[in-house]
Short mmCIF file of C-alpha atoms in Angstrom, two decimals:
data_model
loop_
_atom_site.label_atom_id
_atom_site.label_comp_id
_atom_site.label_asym_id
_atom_site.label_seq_id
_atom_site.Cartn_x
_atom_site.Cartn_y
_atom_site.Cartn_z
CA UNK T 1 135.32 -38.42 267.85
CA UNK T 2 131.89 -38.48 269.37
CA UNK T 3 130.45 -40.33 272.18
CA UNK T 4 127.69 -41.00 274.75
CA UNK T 5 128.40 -41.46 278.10
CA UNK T 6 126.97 -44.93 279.06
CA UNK T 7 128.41 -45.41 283.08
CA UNK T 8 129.68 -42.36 285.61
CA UNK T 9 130.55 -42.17 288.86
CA UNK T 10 132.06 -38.49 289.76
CA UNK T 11 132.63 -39.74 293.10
CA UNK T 12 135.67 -42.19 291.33
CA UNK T 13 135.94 -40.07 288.85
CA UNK T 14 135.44 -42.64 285.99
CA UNK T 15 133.47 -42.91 282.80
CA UNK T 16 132.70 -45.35 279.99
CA UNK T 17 131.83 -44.00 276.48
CA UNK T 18 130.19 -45.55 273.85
CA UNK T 19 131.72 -43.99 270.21
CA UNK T 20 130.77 -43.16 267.05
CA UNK T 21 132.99 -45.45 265.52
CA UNK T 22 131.42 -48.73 267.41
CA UNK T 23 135.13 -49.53 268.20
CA UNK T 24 135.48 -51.04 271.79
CA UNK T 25 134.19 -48.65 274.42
CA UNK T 26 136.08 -45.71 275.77
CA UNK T 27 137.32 -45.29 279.83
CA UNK T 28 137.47 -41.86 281.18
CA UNK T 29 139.60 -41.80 284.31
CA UNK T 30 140.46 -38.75 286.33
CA UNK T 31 139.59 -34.55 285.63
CA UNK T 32 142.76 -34.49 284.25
CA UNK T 33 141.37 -35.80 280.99
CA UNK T 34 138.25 -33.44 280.80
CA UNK T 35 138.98 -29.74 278.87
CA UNK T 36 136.65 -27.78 281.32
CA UNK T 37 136.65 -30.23 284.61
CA UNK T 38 133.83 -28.06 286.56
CA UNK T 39 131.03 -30.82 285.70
CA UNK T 40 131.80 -34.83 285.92
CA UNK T 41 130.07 -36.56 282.94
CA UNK T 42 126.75 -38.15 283.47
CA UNK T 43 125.12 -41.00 281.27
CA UNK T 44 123.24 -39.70 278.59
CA UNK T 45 125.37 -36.57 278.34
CA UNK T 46 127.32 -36.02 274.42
CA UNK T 47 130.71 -35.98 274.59
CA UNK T 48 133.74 -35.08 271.98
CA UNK T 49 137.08 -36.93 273.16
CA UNK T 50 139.99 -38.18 271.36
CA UNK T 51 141.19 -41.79 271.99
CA UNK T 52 144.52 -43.35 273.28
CA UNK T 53 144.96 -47.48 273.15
CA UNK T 54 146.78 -48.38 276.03
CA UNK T 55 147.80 -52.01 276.21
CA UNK T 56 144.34 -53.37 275.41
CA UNK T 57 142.50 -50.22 276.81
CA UNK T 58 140.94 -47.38 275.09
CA UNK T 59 141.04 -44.30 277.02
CA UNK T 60 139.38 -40.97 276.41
CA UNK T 61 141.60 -38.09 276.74
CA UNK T 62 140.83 -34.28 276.24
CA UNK T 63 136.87 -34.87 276.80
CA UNK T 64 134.51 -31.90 275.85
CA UNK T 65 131.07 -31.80 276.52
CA UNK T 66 129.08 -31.16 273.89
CA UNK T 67 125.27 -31.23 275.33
CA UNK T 68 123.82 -32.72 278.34
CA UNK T 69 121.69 -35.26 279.16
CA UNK T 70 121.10 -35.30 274.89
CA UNK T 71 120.70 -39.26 275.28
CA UNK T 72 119.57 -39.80 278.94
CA UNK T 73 117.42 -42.60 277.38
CA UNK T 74 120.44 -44.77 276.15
CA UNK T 75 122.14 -46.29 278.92
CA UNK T 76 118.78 -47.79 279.60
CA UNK T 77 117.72 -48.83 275.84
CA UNK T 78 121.03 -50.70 275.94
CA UNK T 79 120.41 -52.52 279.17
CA UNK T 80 117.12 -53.59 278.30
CA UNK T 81 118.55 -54.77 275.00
CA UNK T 82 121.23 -56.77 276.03
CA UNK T 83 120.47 -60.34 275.55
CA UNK T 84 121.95 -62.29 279.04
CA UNK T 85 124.55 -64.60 278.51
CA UNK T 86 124.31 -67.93 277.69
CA UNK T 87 126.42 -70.27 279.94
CA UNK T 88 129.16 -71.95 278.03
CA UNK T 89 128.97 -74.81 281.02
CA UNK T 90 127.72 -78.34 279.96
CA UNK T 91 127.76 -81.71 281.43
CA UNK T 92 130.01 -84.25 279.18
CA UNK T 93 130.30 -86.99 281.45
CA UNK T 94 128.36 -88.61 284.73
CA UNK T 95 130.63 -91.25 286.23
CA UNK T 96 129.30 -94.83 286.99
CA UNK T 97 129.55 -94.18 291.17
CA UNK T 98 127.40 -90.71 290.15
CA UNK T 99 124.78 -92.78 288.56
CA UNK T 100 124.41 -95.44 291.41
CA UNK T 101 124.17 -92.14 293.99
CA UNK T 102 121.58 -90.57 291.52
CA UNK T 103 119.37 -93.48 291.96
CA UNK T 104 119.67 -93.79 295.70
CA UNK T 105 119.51 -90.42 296.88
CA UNK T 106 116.75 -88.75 295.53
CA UNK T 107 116.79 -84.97 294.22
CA UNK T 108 115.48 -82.11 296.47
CA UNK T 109 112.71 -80.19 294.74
CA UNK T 110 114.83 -77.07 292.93
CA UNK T 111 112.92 -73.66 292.03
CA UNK T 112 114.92 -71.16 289.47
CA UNK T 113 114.22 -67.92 289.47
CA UNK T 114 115.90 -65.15 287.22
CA UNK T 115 116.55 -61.49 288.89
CA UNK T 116 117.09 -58.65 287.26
#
């Protein structure tokens, strides 16, 4: 199978890869699972890897690089594509003693801000 490396760190030694099949992502954990270990996978850099579910993680085992830095552009295309989460939080109730304390105390001023 193919894939894109999306997240490294070659100081932990771990990966995630984003496959050609669209199938959850792929974790790449140790040397051990790369065919010629003299270069940790970077994002953007092509990979060929087959896949091994264990428990309810996919893991990439015997990981070949295939070209580097082919898709330096993606990790970034797919964070600026992400759409943020909506919270699933909502109020359903205010109790009667809530009320009375809403009406007494009044509300500080509150700014939002979103960060990136």
């Amino acid at each position: 199978m193919i894939g894109v490396v999306v997240w490294s760190s070659a100081e932990r030694e771990k990966a995630v890869i984003w496959c050609e099949d669209h199938a959850s992502l792929a974790y790449l954990q140790g040397r051990e699972n790369l065919v010629h270990a003299a270069r940790w996978p970077q994002p953007g850099d092509l990979v060929e890897l087959e896949s091994e579910v264990v428990g309810a993680l996919r893991n990439a085992r015997r990981v070949v690089m295939l070209s580097e830095q082919e898709f330096a552009h993606l990790p970034g295309m797919l964070r600026a594509t992400a759409t943020p989460a909506e919270s699933h939080l909502r109020v359903v109730s205010v109790s009667p003693a809530a009320e009375s304390r809403e009406r007494l105390i009044p509300e500080p001023e509150l700014r939002v801000a979103a960060a990136r």
